[in-house]
Amino acid sequence: KGPGYVTAQDIILPPSVEIVDNTQHIAILREAIDLHIEFLVERKRGYCLKPPINFPKGAYWIDSPCMPVIQANHNVYSCGNQKKEFCAKILYTHQ
């Protein structure tokens, strides 16, 4: 809940998952709002160059074994009112 900085240490995880670097910056909340982000982590074999057919709209798919993220950028845009914003993320991989 904002305002404040959000880092990886703020992520609530099950006991079977560990954060490698809990100092990683995620967001800055400038107002007293709740931030909800969902992560889906699966263990699979091989690789896939396309997201699954039933992949949720608006989600970001990363196949980590063959596409490690090299650089990430983001921009925040107003949606035309004071209460909503759109965050565009650009992920650079070696593919």
PDB file of N, CA and C in Angstrom:
ATOM      1  N   LYS A   1       0.855  -1.174   0.000  1.00  0.00           N
ATOM      2  CA  LYS A   1       0.000   0.000   0.000  1.00  0.00           C
ATOM      3  C   LYS A   1       0.896   1.231   0.000  1.00  0.00           C
ATOM      4  N   GLY A   2       0.546   2.174  -0.851  1.00  0.00           N
ATOM      5  CA  GLY A   2       1.349   3.381  -1.006  1.00  0.00           C
ATOM      6  C   GLY A   2       0.944   4.462  -0.037  1.00  0.00           C
ATOM      7  N   PRO A   3       1.609   5.588  -0.081  1.00  0.00           N
ATOM      8  CA  PRO A   3       2.739   5.862  -0.957  1.00  0.00           C
ATOM      9  C   PRO A   3       4.018   5.198  -0.454  1.00  0.00           C
ATOM     10  N   GLY A   4       4.953   5.000  -1.370  1.00  0.00           N
ATOM     11  CA  GLY A   4       6.228   4.415  -0.996  1.00  0.00           C
ATOM     12  C   GLY A   4       6.841   3.609  -2.125  1.00  0.00           C
ATOM     13  N   TYR A   5       8.005   3.041  -1.844  1.00  0.00           N
ATOM     14  CA  TYR A   5       8.716   2.220  -2.813  1.00  0.00           C
ATOM     15  C   TYR A   5       8.283   0.768  -2.672  1.00  0.00           C
ATOM     16  N   VAL A   6       8.195   0.065  -3.796  1.00  0.00           N
ATOM     17  CA  VAL A   6       7.895  -1.363  -3.809  1.00  0.00           C
ATOM     18  C   VAL A   6       9.139  -2.073  -4.321  1.00  0.00           C
ATOM     19  N   THR A   7       9.628  -3.034  -3.550  1.00  0.00           N
ATOM     20  CA  THR A   7      10.788  -3.822  -3.959  1.00  0.00           C
ATOM     21  C   THR A   7      10.419  -5.300  -3.929  1.00  0.00           C
ATOM     22  N   ALA A   8      11.338  -6.125  -4.372  1.00  0.00           N
ATOM     23  CA  ALA A   8      11.088  -7.564  -4.412  1.00  0.00           C
ATOM     24  C   ALA A   8      10.784  -8.136  -3.031  1.00  0.00           C
ATOM     25  N   GLN A   9      11.276  -7.514  -1.968  1.00  0.00           N
ATOM     26  CA  GLN A   9      11.001  -8.037  -0.622  1.00  0.00           C
ATOM     27  C   GLN A   9       9.524  -7.896  -0.246  1.00  0.00           C
ATOM     28  N   ASP A  10       8.761  -7.078  -0.980  1.00  0.00           N
ATOM     29  CA  ASP A  10       7.336  -6.908  -0.708  1.00  0.00           C
ATOM     30  C   ASP A  10       6.477  -8.003  -1.331  1.00  0.00           C
ATOM     31  N   ILE A  11       7.076  -8.859  -2.153  1.00  0.00           N
ATOM     32  CA  ILE A  11       6.327  -9.927  -2.813  1.00  0.00           C
ATOM     33  C   ILE A  11       6.047 -11.037  -1.810  1.00  0.00           C
ATOM     34  N   ILE A  12       4.805 -11.449  -1.740  1.00  0.00           N
ATOM     35  CA  ILE A  12       4.403 -12.552  -0.855  1.00  0.00           C
ATOM     36  C   ILE A  12       4.498 -13.843  -1.664  1.00  0.00           C
ATOM     37  N   LEU A  13       5.335 -14.759  -1.200  1.00  0.00           N
ATOM     38  CA  LEU A  13       5.608 -15.996  -1.932  1.00  0.00           C
ATOM     39  C   LEU A  13       5.301 -17.221  -1.085  1.00  0.00           C
ATOM     40  N   PRO A  14       5.022 -18.348  -1.753  1.00  0.00           N
ATOM     41  CA  PRO A  14       4.903 -19.602  -1.007  1.00  0.00           C
ATOM     42  C   PRO A  14       6.281 -20.038  -0.530  1.00  0.00           C
ATOM     43  N   PRO A  15       6.358 -20.907   0.471  1.00  0.00           N
ATOM     44  CA  PRO A  15       7.649 -21.334   1.023  1.00  0.00           C
ATOM     45  C   PRO A  15       8.575 -21.997   0.001  1.00  0.00           C
ATOM     46  N   SER A  16       8.027 -22.552  -1.067  1.00  0.00           N
ATOM     47  CA  SER A  16       8.852 -23.259  -2.049  1.00  0.00           C
ATOM     48  C   SER A  16       9.533 -22.327  -3.051  1.00  0.00           C
ATOM     49  N   VAL A  17       9.272 -21.015  -2.974  1.00  0.00           N
ATOM     50  CA  VAL A  17       9.861 -20.049  -3.908  1.00  0.00           C
ATOM     51  C   VAL A  17      10.715 -19.061  -3.127  1.00  0.00           C
ATOM     52  N   GLU A  18      11.897 -18.750  -3.670  1.00  0.00           N
ATOM     53  CA  GLU A  18      12.823 -17.840  -2.999  1.00  0.00           C
ATOM     54  C   GLU A  18      13.184 -16.682  -3.927  1.00  0.00           C
ATOM     55  N   ILE A  19      13.235 -15.482  -3.393  1.00  0.00           N
ATOM     56  CA  ILE A  19      13.685 -14.314  -4.149  1.00  0.00           C
ATOM     57  C   ILE A  19      15.201 -14.245  -4.034  1.00  0.00           C
ATOM     58  N   VAL A  20      15.879 -14.127  -5.164  1.00  0.00           N
ATOM     59  CA  VAL A  20      17.336 -14.108  -5.176  1.00  0.00           C
ATOM     60  C   VAL A  20      17.868 -12.768  -4.681  1.00  0.00           C
ATOM     61  N   ASP A  21      17.278 -11.657  -5.140  1.00  0.00           N
ATOM     62  CA  ASP A  21      17.728 -10.317  -4.735  1.00  0.00           C
ATOM     63  C   ASP A  21      16.509  -9.502  -4.332  1.00  0.00           C
ATOM     64  N   ASN A  22      16.244  -9.419  -3.033  1.00  0.00           N
ATOM     65  CA  ASN A  22      15.027  -8.746  -2.571  1.00  0.00           C
ATOM     66  C   ASN A  22      15.127  -7.224  -2.604  1.00  0.00           C
ATOM     67  N   THR A  23      16.260  -6.677  -3.073  1.00  0.00           N
ATOM     68  CA  THR A  23      16.383  -5.219  -3.183  1.00  0.00           C
ATOM     69  C   THR A  23      15.942  -4.700  -4.553  1.00  0.00           C
ATOM     70  N   GLN A  24      15.572  -5.593  -5.466  1.00  0.00           N
ATOM     71  CA  GLN A  24      15.184  -5.168  -6.816  1.00  0.00           C
ATOM     72  C   GLN A  24      13.962  -4.260  -6.777  1.00  0.00           C
ATOM     73  N   HIS A  25      14.091  -3.103  -7.415  1.00  0.00           N
ATOM     74  CA  HIS A  25      13.027  -2.095  -7.459  1.00  0.00           C
ATOM     75  C   HIS A  25      11.912  -2.556  -8.402  1.00  0.00           C
ATOM     76  N   ILE A  26      10.661  -2.426  -7.965  1.00  0.00           N
ATOM     77  CA  ILE A  26       9.514  -2.798  -8.788  1.00  0.00           C
ATOM     78  C   ILE A  26       8.687  -1.577  -9.162  1.00  0.00           C
ATOM     79  N   ALA A  27       8.391  -0.712  -8.202  1.00  0.00           N
ATOM     80  CA  ALA A  27       7.522   0.434  -8.483  1.00  0.00           C
ATOM     81  C   ALA A  27       7.659   1.491  -7.393  1.00  0.00           C
ATOM     82  N   ILE A  28       7.178   2.689  -7.716  1.00  0.00           N
ATOM     83  CA  ILE A  28       7.006   3.759  -6.734  1.00  0.00           C
ATOM     84  C   ILE A  28       5.522   4.092  -6.704  1.00  0.00           C
ATOM     85  N   LEU A  29       4.916   3.984  -5.541  1.00  0.00           N
ATOM     86  CA  LEU A  29       3.506   4.350  -5.382  1.00  0.00           C
ATOM     87  C   LEU A  29       3.462   5.759  -4.814  1.00  0.00           C
ATOM     88  N   ARG A  30       2.906   6.676  -5.565  1.00  0.00           N
ATOM     89  CA  ARG A  30       2.883   8.083  -5.157  1.00  0.00           C
ATOM     90  C   ARG A  30       1.647   8.445  -4.342  1.00  0.00           C
ATOM     91  N   GLU A  31       0.675   7.542  -4.298  1.00  0.00           N
ATOM     92  CA  GLU A  31      -0.550   7.776  -3.533  1.00  0.00           C
ATOM     93  C   GLU A  31      -0.859   6.549  -2.688  1.00  0.00           C
ATOM     94  N   ALA A  32      -1.818   6.685  -1.801  1.00  0.00           N
ATOM     95  CA  ALA A  32      -2.224   5.575  -0.926  1.00  0.00           C
ATOM     96  C   ALA A  32      -3.124   4.618  -1.699  1.00  0.00           C
ATOM     97  N   ILE A  33      -2.500   3.799  -2.555  1.00  0.00           N
ATOM     98  CA  ILE A  33      -3.242   2.815  -3.336  1.00  0.00           C
ATOM     99  C   ILE A  33      -2.654   1.434  -3.080  1.00  0.00           C
ATOM    100  N   ASP A  34      -3.413   0.406  -3.409  1.00  0.00           N
ATOM    101  CA  ASP A  34      -2.931  -0.970  -3.343  1.00  0.00           C
ATOM    102  C   ASP A  34      -2.389  -1.362  -4.712  1.00  0.00           C
ATOM    103  N   LEU A  35      -1.269  -2.059  -4.747  1.00  0.00           N
ATOM    104  CA  LEU A  35      -0.689  -2.569  -5.983  1.00  0.00           C
ATOM    105  C   LEU A  35      -0.811  -4.085  -5.961  1.00  0.00           C
ATOM    106  N   HIS A  36      -1.451  -4.636  -6.991  1.00  0.00           N
ATOM    107  CA  HIS A  36      -1.616  -6.088  -7.095  1.00  0.00           C
ATOM    108  C   HIS A  36      -0.969  -6.553  -8.396  1.00  0.00           C
ATOM    109  N   ILE A  37       0.019  -7.427  -8.282  1.00  0.00           N
ATOM    110  CA  ILE A  37       0.697  -8.020  -9.434  1.00  0.00           C
ATOM    111  C   ILE A  37       0.674  -9.525  -9.231  1.00  0.00           C
ATOM    112  N   GLU A  38       0.320 -10.257 -10.287  1.00  0.00           N
ATOM    113  CA  GLU A  38       0.313 -11.716 -10.204  1.00  0.00           C
ATOM    114  C   GLU A  38       1.471 -12.272 -11.022  1.00  0.00           C
ATOM    115  N   PHE A  39       2.155 -13.271 -10.471  1.00  0.00           N
ATOM    116  CA  PHE A  39       3.231 -13.965 -11.159  1.00  0.00           C
ATOM    117  C   PHE A  39       2.807 -15.412 -11.355  1.00  0.00           C
ATOM    118  N   LEU A  40       3.055 -15.946 -12.531  1.00  0.00           N
ATOM    119  CA  LEU A  40       2.821 -17.358 -12.797  1.00  0.00           C
ATOM    120  C   LEU A  40       4.169 -17.955 -13.181  1.00  0.00           C
ATOM    121  N   VAL A  41       4.678 -18.829 -12.337  1.00  0.00           N
ATOM    122  CA  VAL A  41       5.969 -19.462 -12.581  1.00  0.00           C
ATOM    123  C   VAL A  41       5.723 -20.949 -12.736  1.00  0.00           C
ATOM    124  N   GLU A  42       6.190 -21.501 -13.851  1.00  0.00           N
ATOM    125  CA  GLU A  42       6.001 -22.923 -14.114  1.00  0.00           C
ATOM    126  C   GLU A  42       7.346 -23.556 -14.467  1.00  0.00           C
ATOM    127  N   ARG A  43       7.480 -24.800 -14.126  1.00  0.00           N
ATOM    128  CA  ARG A  43       8.664 -25.551 -14.515  1.00  0.00           C
ATOM    129  C   ARG A  43       8.277 -26.415 -15.709  1.00  0.00           C
ATOM    130  N   LYS A  44       8.986 -26.225 -16.813  1.00  0.00           N
ATOM    131  CA  LYS A  44       8.716 -26.997 -18.028  1.00  0.00           C
ATOM    132  C   LYS A  44      10.039 -27.392 -18.656  1.00  0.00           C
ATOM    133  N   ARG A  45       9.971 -28.202 -19.686  1.00  0.00           N
ATOM    134  CA  ARG A  45      11.169 -28.612 -20.410  1.00  0.00           C
ATOM    135  C   ARG A  45      11.143 -28.018 -21.805  1.00  0.00           C
ATOM    136  N   GLY A  46      12.333 -27.773 -22.342  1.00  0.00           N
ATOM    137  CA  GLY A  46      12.425 -27.223 -23.686  1.00  0.00           C
ATOM    138  C   GLY A  46      12.122 -25.736 -23.693  1.00  0.00           C
ATOM    139  N   TYR A  47      11.717 -25.254 -24.834  1.00  0.00           N
ATOM    140  CA  TYR A  47      11.401 -23.836 -24.953  1.00  0.00           C
ATOM    141  C   TYR A  47      10.250 -23.652 -25.924  1.00  0.00           C
ATOM    142  N   CYS A  48       9.694 -22.486 -25.904  1.00  0.00           N
ATOM    143  CA  CYS A  48       8.567 -22.162 -26.762  1.00  0.00           C
ATOM    144  C   CYS A  48       8.739 -20.718 -27.223  1.00  0.00           C
ATOM    145  N   LEU A  49       8.624 -20.458 -28.526  1.00  0.00           N
ATOM    146  CA  LEU A  49       8.803 -19.106 -29.040  1.00  0.00           C
ATOM    147  C   LEU A  49       7.512 -18.298 -29.059  1.00  0.00           C
ATOM    148  N   LYS A  50       6.379 -18.940 -28.812  1.00  0.00           N
ATOM    149  CA  LYS A  50       5.098 -18.232 -28.776  1.00  0.00           C
ATOM    150  C   LYS A  50       4.418 -18.498 -27.440  1.00  0.00           C
ATOM    151  N   PRO A  51       3.671 -17.525 -26.931  1.00  0.00           N
ATOM    152  CA  PRO A  51       2.927 -17.788 -25.694  1.00  0.00           C
ATOM    153  C   PRO A  51       1.834 -18.818 -25.946  1.00  0.00           C
ATOM    154  N   PRO A  52       1.416 -19.523 -24.910  1.00  0.00           N
ATOM    155  CA  PRO A  52       0.335 -20.491 -25.066  1.00  0.00           C
ATOM    156  C   PRO A  52      -0.928 -19.819 -25.602  1.00  0.00           C
ATOM    157  N   ILE A  53      -1.773 -20.583 -26.274  1.00  0.00           N
ATOM    158  CA  ILE A  53      -3.005 -20.044 -26.871  1.00  0.00           C
ATOM    159  C   ILE A  53      -3.906 -19.422 -25.814  1.00  0.00           C
ATOM    160  N   ASN A  54      -3.993 -20.012 -24.652  1.00  0.00           N
ATOM    161  CA  ASN A  54      -4.893 -19.509 -23.602  1.00  0.00           C
ATOM    162  C   ASN A  54      -4.196 -18.538 -22.643  1.00  0.00           C
ATOM    163  N   PHE A  55      -3.106 -17.920 -23.069  1.00  0.00           N
ATOM    164  CA  PHE A  55      -2.366 -16.998 -22.207  1.00  0.00           C
ATOM    165  C   PHE A  55      -3.208 -15.754 -21.941  1.00  0.00           C
ATOM    166  N   PRO A  56      -3.265 -15.284 -20.693  1.00  0.00           N
ATOM    167  CA  PRO A  56      -4.142 -14.155 -20.346  1.00  0.00           C
ATOM    168  C   PRO A  56      -3.785 -12.868 -21.091  1.00  0.00           C
ATOM    169  N   LYS A  57      -4.797 -12.180 -21.578  1.00  0.00           N
ATOM    170  CA  LYS A  57      -4.605 -10.895 -22.250  1.00  0.00           C
ATOM    171  C   LYS A  57      -4.050  -9.887 -21.243  1.00  0.00           C
ATOM    172  N   GLY A  58      -3.081  -9.109 -21.665  1.00  0.00           N
ATOM    173  CA  GLY A  58      -2.490  -8.101 -20.795  1.00  0.00           C
ATOM    174  C   GLY A  58      -1.340  -8.614 -19.952  1.00  0.00           C
ATOM    175  N   ALA A  59      -1.018  -9.903 -20.050  1.00  0.00           N
ATOM    176  CA  ALA A  59       0.076 -10.480 -19.276  1.00  0.00           C
ATOM    177  C   ALA A  59       1.355 -10.452 -20.114  1.00  0.00           C
ATOM    178  N   TYR A  60       2.499 -10.570 -19.454  1.00  0.00           N
ATOM    179  CA  TYR A  60       3.788 -10.574 -20.131  1.00  0.00           C
ATOM    180  C   TYR A  60       4.399 -11.958 -20.007  1.00  0.00           C
ATOM    181  N   TRP A  61       4.674 -12.589 -21.133  1.00  0.00           N
ATOM    182  CA  TRP A  61       5.170 -13.954 -21.177  1.00  0.00           C
ATOM    183  C   TRP A  61       6.675 -13.934 -21.407  1.00  0.00           C
ATOM    184  N   ILE A  62       7.411 -14.614 -20.547  1.00  0.00           N
ATOM    185  CA  ILE A  62       8.861 -14.736 -20.697  1.00  0.00           C
ATOM    186  C   ILE A  62       9.216 -16.205 -20.545  1.00  0.00           C
ATOM    187  N   ASP A  63       9.854 -16.771 -21.552  1.00  0.00           N
ATOM    188  CA  ASP A  63      10.347 -18.142 -21.477  1.00  0.00           C
ATOM    189  C   ASP A  63      11.806 -18.044 -21.039  1.00  0.00           C
ATOM    190  N   SER A  64      12.047 -18.109 -19.754  1.00  0.00           N
ATOM    191  CA  SER A  64      13.362 -17.789 -19.197  1.00  0.00           C
ATOM    192  C   SER A  64      14.516 -18.670 -19.664  1.00  0.00           C
ATOM    193  N   PRO A  65      14.352 -19.982 -19.902  1.00  0.00           N
ATOM    194  CA  PRO A  65      15.523 -20.754 -20.314  1.00  0.00           C
ATOM    195  C   PRO A  65      16.140 -20.270 -21.623  1.00  0.00           C
ATOM    196  N   CYS A  66      15.331 -19.822 -22.567  1.00  0.00           N
ATOM    197  CA  CYS A  66      15.906 -19.401 -23.846  1.00  0.00           C
ATOM    198  C   CYS A  66      15.815 -17.901 -24.050  1.00  0.00           C
ATOM    199  N   MET A  67      15.153 -17.169 -23.166  1.00  0.00           N
ATOM    200  CA  MET A  67      15.011 -15.732 -23.353  1.00  0.00           C
ATOM    201  C   MET A  67      15.277 -14.974 -22.058  1.00  0.00           C
ATOM    202  N   PRO A  68      16.499 -15.006 -21.553  1.00  0.00           N
ATOM    203  CA  PRO A  68      16.758 -14.202 -20.353  1.00  0.00           C
ATOM    204  C   PRO A  68      16.608 -12.720 -20.685  1.00  0.00           C
ATOM    205  N   VAL A  69      16.064 -11.974 -19.764  1.00  0.00           N
ATOM    206  CA  VAL A  69      15.872 -10.543 -19.982  1.00  0.00           C
ATOM    207  C   VAL A  69      17.217  -9.843 -19.825  1.00  0.00           C
ATOM    208  N   ILE A  70      17.631  -9.125 -20.864  1.00  0.00           N
ATOM    209  CA  ILE A  70      18.891  -8.394 -20.850  1.00  0.00           C
ATOM    210  C   ILE A  70      18.674  -6.974 -20.349  1.00  0.00           C
ATOM    211  N   GLN A  71      17.585  -6.366 -20.781  1.00  0.00           N
ATOM    212  CA  GLN A  71      17.272  -4.991 -20.386  1.00  0.00           C
ATOM    213  C   GLN A  71      15.761  -4.837 -20.353  1.00  0.00           C
ATOM    214  N   ALA A  72      15.270  -4.007 -19.440  1.00  0.00           N
ATOM    215  CA  ALA A  72      13.834  -3.745 -19.351  1.00  0.00           C
ATOM    216  C   ALA A  72      13.606  -2.248 -19.197  1.00  0.00           C
ATOM    217  N   ASN A  73      12.651  -1.721 -19.953  1.00  0.00           N
ATOM    218  CA  ASN A  73      12.256  -0.317 -19.856  1.00  0.00           C
ATOM    219  C   ASN A  73      10.755  -0.248 -19.655  1.00  0.00           C
ATOM    220  N   HIS A  74      10.297   0.864 -19.126  1.00  0.00           N
ATOM    221  CA  HIS A  74       8.852   1.045 -18.982  1.00  0.00           C
ATOM    222  C   HIS A  74       8.490   2.518 -19.118  1.00  0.00           C
ATOM    223  N   ASN A  75       7.259   2.768 -19.517  1.00  0.00           N
ATOM    224  CA  ASN A  75       6.686   4.112 -19.573  1.00  0.00           C
ATOM    225  C   ASN A  75       5.309   4.056 -18.941  1.00  0.00           C
ATOM    226  N   VAL A  76       4.938   5.112 -18.242  1.00  0.00           N
ATOM    227  CA  VAL A  76       3.617   5.198 -17.618  1.00  0.00           C
ATOM    228  C   VAL A  76       2.840   6.296 -18.325  1.00  0.00           C
ATOM    229  N   TYR A  77       1.632   5.950 -18.789  1.00  0.00           N
ATOM    230  CA  TYR A  77       0.788   6.887 -19.518  1.00  0.00           C
ATOM    231  C   TYR A  77      -0.522   7.087 -18.777  1.00  0.00           C
ATOM    232  N   SER A  78      -1.058   8.285 -18.851  1.00  0.00           N
ATOM    233  CA  SER A  78      -2.363   8.580 -18.266  1.00  0.00           C
ATOM    234  C   SER A  78      -3.448   7.991 -19.155  1.00  0.00           C
ATOM    235  N   CYS A  79      -4.505   7.478 -18.543  1.00  0.00           N
ATOM    236  CA  CYS A  79      -5.637   6.924 -19.296  1.00  0.00           C
ATOM    237  C   CYS A  79      -6.747   7.956 -19.479  1.00  0.00           C
ATOM    238  N   GLY A  80      -6.454   9.212 -19.279  1.00  0.00           N
ATOM    239  CA  GLY A  80      -7.455  10.245 -19.499  1.00  0.00           C
ATOM    240  C   GLY A  80      -8.188  10.680 -18.252  1.00  0.00           C
ATOM    241  N   ASN A  81      -7.956  10.003 -17.144  1.00  0.00           N
ATOM    242  CA  ASN A  81      -8.546  10.458 -15.886  1.00  0.00           C
ATOM    243  C   ASN A  81      -7.471  10.417 -14.800  1.00  0.00           C
ATOM    244  N   GLN A  82      -7.791  10.904 -13.649  1.00  0.00           N
ATOM    245  CA  GLN A  82      -6.808  11.029 -12.574  1.00  0.00           C
ATOM    246  C   GLN A  82      -6.535   9.718 -11.840  1.00  0.00           C
ATOM    247  N   LYS A  83      -7.391   8.703 -12.008  1.00  0.00           N
ATOM    248  CA  LYS A  83      -7.287   7.508 -11.171  1.00  0.00           C
ATOM    249  C   LYS A  83      -6.631   6.311 -11.846  1.00  0.00           C
ATOM    250  N   LYS A  84      -6.473   6.340 -13.175  1.00  0.00           N
ATOM    251  CA  LYS A  84      -5.914   5.172 -13.848  1.00  0.00           C
ATOM    252  C   LYS A  84      -4.736   5.569 -14.721  1.00  0.00           C
ATOM    253  N   GLU A  85      -3.763   4.662 -14.785  1.00  0.00           N
ATOM    254  CA  GLU A  85      -2.604   4.834 -15.641  1.00  0.00           C
ATOM    255  C   GLU A  85      -2.324   3.520 -16.352  1.00  0.00           C
ATOM    256  N   PHE A  86      -1.607   3.592 -17.458  1.00  0.00           N
ATOM    257  CA  PHE A  86      -1.218   2.427 -18.239  1.00  0.00           C
ATOM    258  C   PHE A  86       0.298   2.333 -18.202  1.00  0.00           C
ATOM    259  N   CYS A  87       0.814   1.171 -17.857  1.00  0.00           N
ATOM    260  CA  CYS A  87       2.257   0.961 -17.800  1.00  0.00           C
ATOM    261  C   CYS A  87       2.666   0.077 -18.980  1.00  0.00           C
ATOM    262  N   ALA A  88       3.464   0.625 -19.902  1.00  0.00           N
ATOM    263  CA  ALA A  88       3.965  -0.135 -21.047  1.00  0.00           C
ATOM    264  C   ALA A  88       5.368  -0.626 -20.710  1.00  0.00           C
ATOM    265  N   LYS A  89       5.592  -1.925 -20.861  1.00  0.00           N
ATOM    266  CA  LYS A  89       6.898  -2.510 -20.549  1.00  0.00           C
ATOM    267  C   LYS A  89       7.547  -3.019 -21.829  1.00  0.00           C
ATOM    268  N   ILE A  90       8.844  -2.778 -21.948  1.00  0.00           N
ATOM    269  CA  ILE A  90       9.616  -3.269 -23.080  1.00  0.00           C
ATOM    270  C   ILE A  90      10.720  -4.152 -22.510  1.00  0.00           C
ATOM    271  N   LEU A  91      10.729  -5.420 -22.910  1.00  0.00           N
ATOM    272  CA  LEU A  91      11.730  -6.372 -22.434  1.00  0.00           C
ATOM    273  C   LEU A  91      12.640  -6.756 -23.590  1.00  0.00           C
ATOM    274  N   TYR A  92      13.946  -6.634 -23.392  1.00  0.00           N
ATOM    275  CA  TYR A  92      14.924  -6.999 -24.408  1.00  0.00           C
ATOM    276  C   TYR A  92      15.542  -8.340 -24.023  1.00  0.00           C
ATOM    277  N   THR A  93      15.557  -9.263 -24.983  1.00  0.00           N
ATOM    278  CA  THR A  93      16.155 -10.577 -24.761  1.00  0.00           C
ATOM    279  C   THR A  93      17.226 -10.807 -25.827  1.00  0.00           C
ATOM    280  N   HIS A  94      17.892 -11.930 -25.751  1.00  0.00           N
ATOM    281  CA  HIS A  94      18.916 -12.236 -26.753  1.00  0.00           C
ATOM    282  C   HIS A  94      18.317 -12.857 -28.008  1.00  0.00           C
ATOM    283  N   GLN A  95      17.025 -13.061 -28.061  1.00  0.00           N
ATOM    284  CA  GLN A  95      16.362 -13.657 -29.231  1.00  0.00           C
ATOM    285  C   GLN A  95      16.139 -12.642 -30.324  1.00  0.00           C
TER     286      GLN A  95
END
